[in-house]
Amino acid sequence: MAARLLIRSAVRAATTCRAAPVPALTRGMAAGGIPTDEEQATGMERIVMKAMKEGADPYSMMKPKEYAGSKADPHLVPSITNKRIVGCVCEEDNTAVVWFWLHDGEAQRCPSCGSHYKLVAHELPH
Amino acid sequence: MAHQAHAYHMVDPSPWPLTGAIAALLMTSGLAVWFHFHSTTLMILGTILLLLTMFQWWRDVVREGTFQGHHTPPVQKGLRYGMILFITSEVFFFLGFFWAFYHSSLAPTPELGGCWPPTGITTLDPFEVPLLNTAVLLASGVTVTWAHHSIMEGERKQAIQSLTLTIALGFYFTFLQAMEYYEAPFTIADGVYGSTFFVATGFHGLHVIIGSMFLAVCLLRQIHFHFTSEHHFGFEAAAWYWHFVDVVWLFLYISIYWWGS
């Protein structure tokens, strides 16, 4: 009996239309009856979903981007206000983190290793 | 909406942790009152408060996630870790009872007749109802996987049918096990055999009932369109719990019913 059920569901799975590249209007409720996130996600989940689709990361969920830290390629530090605390681990495996305030304006340098850091404005979705 | 700069969920103040703690206090002290003063009032009051707490707390989680959208990817990840850690703690809980069983059965004492099963114990035939129970739970594992795939593929009707079938199989198991308990030729008071048998299978049965309730809530939510084809962690958590219950039964069957007979 289980085999028959499995075969039946496998056949349906093989013939049913799958989620990914189909526009929202033609699947979901019309197709099988279960909504998609595109149709039903709300609140913060929806904001994050939309941002991720565009490749944006407004809530800093991903690892920060890597920069050389030189004058020409400073670490870009997003901030929702005009200053942010930066903790520089100058060399890999350093246990003493160098903390300092990074202010809006010209790039600042880590007092220990001299890497360049520049504050950039970061917009939160509202 | 977004006054926070992070994707996590800072939960609003809630009374349910307090009511849950009070319920735990009333249940435990009520148990002691029952033992010493033959009154179940306090314990029953505690149990009612516990049920109310669970209902309202989990209702709030559904509201926060499904209706308010607070369950972003990092929040969901945390919930996944939480469920995995909880199930792991339950594994250790059962490990204790298996330890007790093997301790007693691998080196049976002279009081038992130096043998296992102990002298005077008529064990249940592992190839009768216990084997049927094994088939029932294994089948329910298949149907719950069917339900999961149905949800992911947007098949509403199949999801509801397979989930209902899973719950029905769970109830069938509970019914069969209840019949076995009634008809068993030995009781919990029959030495260490009775103790290990009924405590291990009894807690397992309780977990089957809990798992069935969890799946039933998922069925209600599925009927009310809570789950999407991508986001349905409540269902996944119930399915994980159900598979765990199934695996525990397999160990019980092999150890206590089969090897121990």
Coordinates of N, CA and C in Angstrom, one line a residue, chain B residues 84-253:
Chain B
I84 N 15.7 20.8 17.3 CA 16.7 19.7 17.3 C 17.3 19.5 18.7
L85 N 17.5 20.5 19.4 CA 18.1 20.4 20.7 C 17.0 19.7 21.7
F86 N 15.8 20.1 21.5 CA 14.7 19.5 22.3 C 14.6 18.0 22.0
I87 N 14.6 17.6 20.8 CA 14.5 16.2 20.4 C 15.7 15.5 21.0
T88 N 16.9 16.1 20.9 CA 18.1 15.5 21.4 C 17.9 15.2 22.9
S89 N 17.3 16.2 23.6 CA 17.1 16.0 25.1 C 16.2 14.8 25.3
E90 N 15.2 14.7 24.4 CA 14.3 13.5 24.6 C 15.0 12.2 24.3
V91 N 15.9 12.2 23.4 CA 16.7 11.0 23.1 C 17.4 10.6 24.4
F92 N 18.0 11.5 25.1 CA 18.7 11.2 26.3 C 17.7 10.7 27.4
F93 N 16.5 11.3 27.4 CA 15.5 10.8 28.3 C 15.2 9.3 28.1
F94 N 15.0 8.9 26.9 CA 14.7 7.5 26.6 C 15.9 6.6 26.8
L95 N 17.1 7.2 26.5 CA 18.3 6.5 26.8 C 18.4 5.9 28.2
G96 N 18.0 6.8 29.1 CA 17.9 6.4 30.5 C 17.1 5.1 30.7
F97 N 15.9 5.0 30.1 CA 15.1 3.9 30.3 C 15.6 2.6 29.6
F98 N 16.3 2.9 28.5 CA 16.9 1.7 27.8 C 18.1 1.2 28.7
W99 N 18.8 2.2 29.3 CA 19.9 1.8 30.2 C 19.3 0.9 31.4
A100 N 18.2 1.3 31.9 CA 17.6 0.5 33.0 C 17.2 -0.9 32.5
F101 N 16.7 -0.9 31.3 CA 16.2 -2.2 30.8 C 17.4 -3.1 30.6
Y102 N 18.5 -2.6 29.9 CA 19.6 -3.5 29.6 C 20.4 -3.8 30.9
H103 N 20.4 -2.9 31.9 CA 21.1 -3.2 33.2 C 20.4 -4.4 33.8
S104 N 19.1 -4.4 33.8 CA 18.3 -5.5 34.5 C 18.3 -6.8 33.7
S105 N 18.3 -6.7 32.3 CA 18.1 -7.9 31.5 C 19.4 -8.6 31.1
L106 N 20.5 -7.8 31.1 CA 21.8 -8.5 30.7 C 22.4 -9.4 31.7
A107 N 22.1 -9.0 33.0 CA 22.6 -9.8 34.1 C 21.5 -10.0 35.1
P108 N 20.5 -10.8 34.8 CA 19.3 -11.0 35.7 C 19.7 -11.6 37.0
T109 N 19.1 -11.0 38.1 CA 19.5 -11.3 39.4 C 18.9 -12.7 39.8
P110 N 19.4 -13.3 40.9 CA 18.8 -14.5 41.4 C 17.3 -14.4 41.7
E111 N 16.9 -13.2 42.2 CA 15.5 -13.1 42.5 C 14.5 -13.3 41.3
L112 N 15.1 -13.0 40.1 CA 14.3 -13.2 38.9 C 14.4 -14.7 38.4
G113 N 15.3 -15.4 39.0 CA 15.5 -16.8 38.5 C 16.8 -16.9 37.7
G114 N 17.5 -15.8 37.7 CA 18.8 -15.7 36.9 C 18.6 -15.8 35.4
C115 N 17.4 -15.5 35.0 CA 17.1 -15.6 33.5 C 16.3 -14.4 33.1
W116 N 16.2 -14.1 31.8 CA 15.4 -13.1 31.2 C 14.7 -13.7 30.0
P117 N 13.4 -13.6 29.9 CA 12.4 -13.0 30.8 C 12.5 -13.7 32.2
P118 N 12.1 -12.9 33.2 CA 12.2 -13.5 34.6 C 11.2 -14.7 34.7
T119 N 11.5 -15.6 35.7 CA 10.6 -16.7 35.9 C 9.2 -16.2 36.2
G120 N 8.2 -16.8 35.6 CA 6.8 -16.4 35.9 C 6.2 -15.4 35.0
I121 N 7.1 -14.7 34.1 CA 6.6 -13.7 33.2 C 6.3 -14.3 31.9
T122 N 5.0 -14.2 31.4 CA 4.7 -14.6 30.0 C 4.8 -13.3 29.2
T123 N 5.7 -13.3 28.3 CA 5.9 -12.1 27.5 C 4.9 -12.1 26.3
L124 N 4.8 -10.9 25.7 CA 3.9 -10.8 24.6 C 4.6 -11.3 23.4
D125 N 3.9 -11.9 22.4 CA 4.5 -12.5 21.2 C 4.9 -11.3 20.3
P126 N 6.2 -11.1 20.0 CA 6.6 -10.0 19.3 C 6.1 -10.0 17.8
F127 N 5.6 -11.1 17.4 CA 5.1 -11.2 16.0 C 3.6 -11.0 15.8
E128 N 3.0 -10.7 17.0 CA 1.5 -10.4 16.9 C 1.3 -8.9 16.9
V129 N 0.6 -8.3 17.9 CA 0.2 -6.9 17.8 C 1.5 -6.0 17.8
P130 N 2.5 -6.3 18.5 CA 3.7 -5.4 18.4 C 4.3 -5.3 17.0
L131 N 4.2 -6.3 16.2 CA 4.7 -6.2 14.8 C 3.7 -5.4 14.0
L132 N 2.4 -5.5 14.2 CA 1.5 -4.7 13.6 C 1.7 -3.2 13.9
N133 N 2.0 -2.9 15.2 CA 2.3 -1.6 15.7 C 3.5 -1.0 14.9
T134 N 4.5 -1.9 14.7 CA 5.7 -1.5 14.0 C 5.3 -1.1 12.6
A135 N 4.5 -1.9 11.9 CA 4.1 -1.6 10.6 C 3.3 -0.3 10.5
V136 N 2.4 -0.1 11.5 CA 1.6 1.1 11.6 C 2.5 2.4 11.7
L137 N 3.5 2.4 12.6 CA 4.3 3.5 12.7 C 5.2 3.8 11.5
L138 N 5.7 2.7 10.9 CA 6.5 2.9 9.7 C 5.7 3.5 8.6
A139 N 4.5 3.0 8.4 CA 3.6 3.5 7.4 C 3.3 5.0 7.7
S140 N 3.1 5.3 9.0 CA 2.9 6.7 9.3 C 4.1 7.6 8.9
G141 N 5.3 7.0 9.0 CA 6.5 7.8 8.6 C 6.4 8.1 7.1
V142 N 5.9 7.1 6.3 CA 5.8 7.3 4.9 C 4.8 8.4 4.6
T143 N 3.6 8.3 5.3 CA 2.5 9.3 5.0 C 2.9 10.7 5.4
V144 N 3.7 10.8 6.5 CA 4.1 12.2 6.9 C 5.1 12.8 5.9
T145 N 5.9 11.9 5.3 CA 6.8 12.4 4.2 C 6.1 12.7 3.0
W146 N 5.0 12.0 2.7 CA 4.1 12.3 1.6 C 3.5 13.7 1.8
A147 N 3.1 13.9 3.0 CA 2.4 15.2 3.3 C 3.4 16.3 3.1
H148 N 4.7 16.1 3.5 CA 5.7 17.2 3.4 C 5.9 17.5 1.9
H149 N 6.1 16.4 1.1 CA 6.3 16.7 -0.3 C 5.1 17.4 -0.9
S150 N 3.9 17.0 -0.5 CA 2.7 17.6 -1.0 C 2.7 19.1 -0.7
I151 N 3.1 19.5 0.5 CA 3.1 20.9 0.9 C 4.1 21.6 0.0
M152 N 5.3 21.0 -0.2 CA 6.4 21.7 -0.9 C 6.0 21.9 -2.4
E153 N 5.1 20.9 -2.9 CA 4.7 21.0 -4.3 C 3.4 21.7 -4.5
G154 N 2.9 22.3 -3.4 CA 1.6 23.1 -3.6 C 0.4 22.3 -3.7
E155 N 0.4 21.0 -3.3 CA -0.8 20.2 -3.5 C -1.6 20.1 -2.2
R156 N -2.6 21.0 -2.2 CA -3.4 21.2 -0.9 C -4.1 19.9 -0.5
K157 N -4.9 19.4 -1.5 CA -5.8 18.3 -1.2 C -4.9 17.1 -0.7
Q158 N -3.8 16.8 -1.4 CA -3.0 15.6 -1.0 C -2.4 15.9 0.4
A159 N -2.0 17.1 0.6 CA -1.3 17.4 1.9 C -2.3 17.1 3.0
I160 N -3.5 17.6 2.9 CA -4.6 17.4 3.9 C -4.8 15.9 4.1
Q161 N -5.0 15.2 2.9 CA -5.3 13.7 3.0 C -4.2 13.0 3.7
S162 N -2.9 13.2 3.3 CA -1.8 12.4 3.8 C -1.6 12.7 5.3
L163 N -1.7 14.0 5.7 CA -1.6 14.4 7.1 C -2.7 13.8 7.9
T164 N -3.9 13.7 7.4 CA -5.0 13.1 8.1 C -4.7 11.6 8.3
L165 N -4.2 11.0 7.2 CA -3.9 9.5 7.3 C -2.8 9.3 8.4
T166 N -1.8 10.2 8.4 CA -0.7 10.0 9.4 C -1.3 10.1 10.8
I167 N -2.2 11.0 11.1 CA -2.8 11.2 12.4 C -3.7 9.9 12.7
A168 N -4.4 9.5 11.7 CA -5.2 8.3 11.9 C -4.4 7.1 12.3
L169 N -3.2 6.9 11.6 CA -2.3 5.8 11.9 C -1.8 6.0 13.4
G170 N -1.5 7.2 13.7 CA -1.1 7.4 15.1 C -2.1 7.0 16.1
F171 N -3.4 7.4 15.9 CA -4.5 7.0 16.8 C -4.6 5.5 16.8
Y172 N -4.5 4.8 15.6 CA -4.6 3.4 15.5 C -3.5 2.7 16.4
F173 N -2.3 3.2 16.3 CA -1.2 2.7 17.2 C -1.6 2.8 18.7
T174 N -2.1 4.0 19.0 CA -2.4 4.3 20.4 C -3.5 3.3 20.9
F175 N -4.5 3.1 20.0 CA -5.6 2.2 20.3 C -5.1 0.8 20.5
L176 N -4.3 0.3 19.6 CA -3.8 -1.0 19.7 C -2.9 -1.2 20.9
Q177 N -2.1 -0.2 21.2 CA -1.3 -0.3 22.4 C -2.1 -0.3 23.7
A178 N -3.2 0.5 23.7 CA -4.1 0.5 24.9 C -4.7 -0.9 25.1
M179 N -5.1 -1.5 23.9 CA -5.7 -2.9 24.0 C -4.6 -3.9 24.6
E180 N -3.4 -3.7 24.1 CA -2.3 -4.6 24.6 C -2.1 -4.4 26.1
Y181 N -2.1 -3.2 26.5 CA -2.0 -2.9 28.0 C -3.1 -3.6 28.8
Y182 N -4.3 -3.5 28.2 CA -5.4 -4.1 29.0 C -5.3 -5.6 29.0
E183 N -4.9 -6.2 27.9 CA -4.9 -7.7 27.8 C -3.6 -8.3 28.4
A184 N -2.6 -7.5 28.7 CA -1.2 -8.0 29.0 C -1.3 -8.9 30.3
P185 N -0.6 -10.1 30.2 CA -0.7 -11.0 31.4 C 0.2 -10.5 32.6
F186 N 0.9 -9.4 32.4 CA 1.7 -8.9 33.5 C 1.4 -7.4 33.7
T187 N 1.8 -6.9 34.9 CA 1.5 -5.5 35.2 C 2.8 -4.8 35.6
I188 N 2.7 -3.5 35.8 CA 3.9 -2.7 36.2 C 4.5 -3.1 37.5
A189 N 3.6 -3.8 38.3 CA 4.1 -4.2 39.6 C 4.8 -5.6 39.6
D190 N 4.9 -6.2 38.4 CA 5.5 -7.5 38.3 C 7.0 -7.4 38.1
G191 N 7.7 -7.0 39.2 CA 9.1 -6.9 39.3 C 9.7 -6.0 38.3
V192 N 11.0 -6.1 38.0 CA 11.7 -5.2 37.2 C 11.3 -5.4 35.7
Y193 N 10.8 -6.5 35.4 CA 10.3 -6.7 34.0 C 9.1 -5.7 33.8
G194 N 8.2 -5.8 34.7 CA 7.0 -4.9 34.6 C 7.4 -3.5 34.6
S195 N 8.3 -3.1 35.5 CA 8.7 -1.7 35.6 C 9.3 -1.2 34.3
T196 N 10.3 -2.0 33.8 CA 11.0 -1.5 32.6 C 10.1 -1.5 31.4
F197 N 9.3 -2.5 31.3 CA 8.3 -2.6 30.2 C 7.4 -1.4 30.1
F198 N 6.6 -1.2 31.2 CA 5.6 -0.2 31.2 C 6.1 1.2 31.3
V199 N 7.2 1.4 32.0 CA 7.7 2.8 32.0 C 8.3 3.2 30.6
A200 N 9.0 2.3 30.0 CA 9.6 2.6 28.6 C 8.5 2.8 27.6
T201 N 7.6 1.7 27.5 CA 6.6 1.8 26.5 C 5.5 2.8 26.8
G202 N 5.3 3.0 28.1 CA 4.3 4.0 28.6 C 4.7 5.4 28.2
F203 N 6.0 5.8 28.4 CA 6.5 7.1 28.0 C 6.5 7.2 26.5
H204 N 6.8 6.1 25.8 CA 6.7 6.2 24.4 C 5.3 6.5 23.9
G205 N 4.3 5.8 24.5 CA 2.9 6.0 24.2 C 2.5 7.4 24.4
L206 N 3.0 8.0 25.5 CA 2.7 9.4 25.8 C 3.3 10.3 24.7
H207 N 4.5 10.0 24.2 CA 5.1 10.8 23.1 C 4.3 10.6 21.8
V208 N 3.7 9.4 21.6 CA 2.9 9.2 20.4 C 1.7 10.1 20.4
I209 N 1.1 10.2 21.6 CA -0.1 11.1 21.8 C 0.3 12.5 21.6
I210 N 1.4 12.9 22.2 CA 1.9 14.3 22.0 C 2.2 14.6 20.5
G211 N 2.9 13.7 19.9 CA 3.2 13.8 18.4 C 1.9 13.9 17.6
S212 N 0.9 13.1 17.9 CA -0.4 13.1 17.2 C -1.0 14.5 17.4
M213 N -1.0 15.0 18.6 CA -1.6 16.4 18.9 C -0.9 17.4 18.0
F214 N 0.5 17.4 18.0 CA 1.3 18.3 17.2 C 0.9 18.2 15.7
L215 N 0.7 17.0 15.2 CA 0.4 16.8 13.8 C -1.1 17.3 13.6
A216 N -1.9 17.1 14.6 CA -3.3 17.6 14.4 C -3.4 19.1 14.3
V217 N -2.6 19.8 15.1 CA -2.5 21.2 15.0 C -2.0 21.6 13.7
C218 N -1.0 20.9 13.1 CA -0.5 21.2 11.8 C -1.6 21.0 10.8
L219 N -2.4 20.0 10.9 CA -3.5 19.7 10.0 C -4.5 20.9 10.0
L220 N -4.9 21.4 11.2 CA -5.8 22.5 11.3 C -5.1 23.8 10.6
R221 N -3.8 24.0 10.8 CA -3.2 25.1 10.2 C -3.1 25.0 8.7
Q222 N -2.9 23.8 8.3 CA -2.8 23.5 6.8 C -4.1 23.8 6.2
I223 N -5.2 23.4 6.8 CA -6.6 23.6 6.3 C -6.8 25.1 6.3
H224 N -6.3 25.9 7.2 CA -6.5 27.3 7.3 C -5.4 28.1 6.5
F225 N -4.7 27.5 5.6 CA -3.8 28.1 4.7 C -2.6 28.8 5.4
H226 N -2.2 28.3 6.6 CA -1.1 29.0 7.2 C 0.3 28.7 6.5
F227 N 0.4 27.5 6.0 CA 1.7 27.1 5.5 C 1.8 27.5 4.0
T228 N 3.1 27.9 3.6 CA 3.3 28.2 2.2 C 4.3 27.0 1.7
S229 N 4.4 27.0 0.4 CA 5.2 25.9 -0.1 C 6.7 26.0 0.3
E230 N 7.1 27.2 0.6 CA 8.5 27.3 1.1 C 8.7 27.4 2.6
H231 N 7.7 27.9 3.3 CA 7.8 28.2 4.7 C 6.8 27.5 5.5
H232 N 7.1 26.4 6.1 CA 6.2 25.6 6.9 C 6.9 24.9 8.0
F233 N 7.7 25.6 8.8 CA 8.6 25.0 9.7 C 7.8 24.3 10.8
G234 N 6.6 24.8 11.2 CA 5.8 24.1 12.2 C 5.5 22.7 11.8
F235 N 5.2 22.5 10.5 CA 5.0 21.1 10.0 C 6.3 20.3 10.1
E236 N 7.4 20.9 9.7 CA 8.7 20.2 9.7 C 9.0 19.7 11.1
A237 N 8.8 20.6 12.1 CA 9.1 20.3 13.4 C 8.3 19.1 13.9
A238 N 7.0 19.1 13.5 CA 6.1 18.0 13.9 C 6.5 16.7 13.2
A239 N 7.0 16.8 12.0 CA 7.4 15.6 11.2 C 8.7 15.1 11.9
W240 N 9.6 16.0 12.2 CA 10.9 15.5 12.9 C 10.5 14.7 14.2
Y241 N 9.6 15.3 15.0 CA 9.2 14.7 16.2 C 8.5 13.4 16.0
W242 N 7.7 13.3 14.9 CA 7.1 12.0 14.6 C 8.1 11.0 14.2
H243 N 9.1 11.3 13.4 CA 10.1 10.3 13.0 C 10.9 9.9 14.3
F244 N 11.1 10.8 15.2 CA 11.8 10.5 16.4 C 11.0 9.4 17.2
V245 N 9.7 9.6 17.3 CA 8.8 8.7 18.0 C 8.9 7.3 17.4
D246 N 8.9 7.3 16.0 CA 9.0 6.1 15.3 C 10.3 5.4 15.6
V247 N 11.4 6.1 15.6 CA 12.7 5.5 15.8 C 12.7 4.9 17.2
V248 N 12.2 5.6 18.2 CA 12.2 5.1 19.6 C 11.4 3.8 19.6
W249 N 10.3 3.7 18.9 CA 9.5 2.5 18.9 C 10.3 1.3 18.3
L250 N 11.1 1.6 17.3 CA 11.9 0.6 16.6 C 12.9 0.0 17.7
F251 N 13.5 0.9 18.4 CA 14.5 0.4 19.4 C 13.7 -0.4 20.5
L252 N 12.5 0.1 20.9 CA 11.7 -0.6 21.9 C 11.4 -2.0 21.5
Y253 N 10.9 -2.0 20.2 CA 10.5 -3.3 19.6 C 11.6 -4.3 19.6

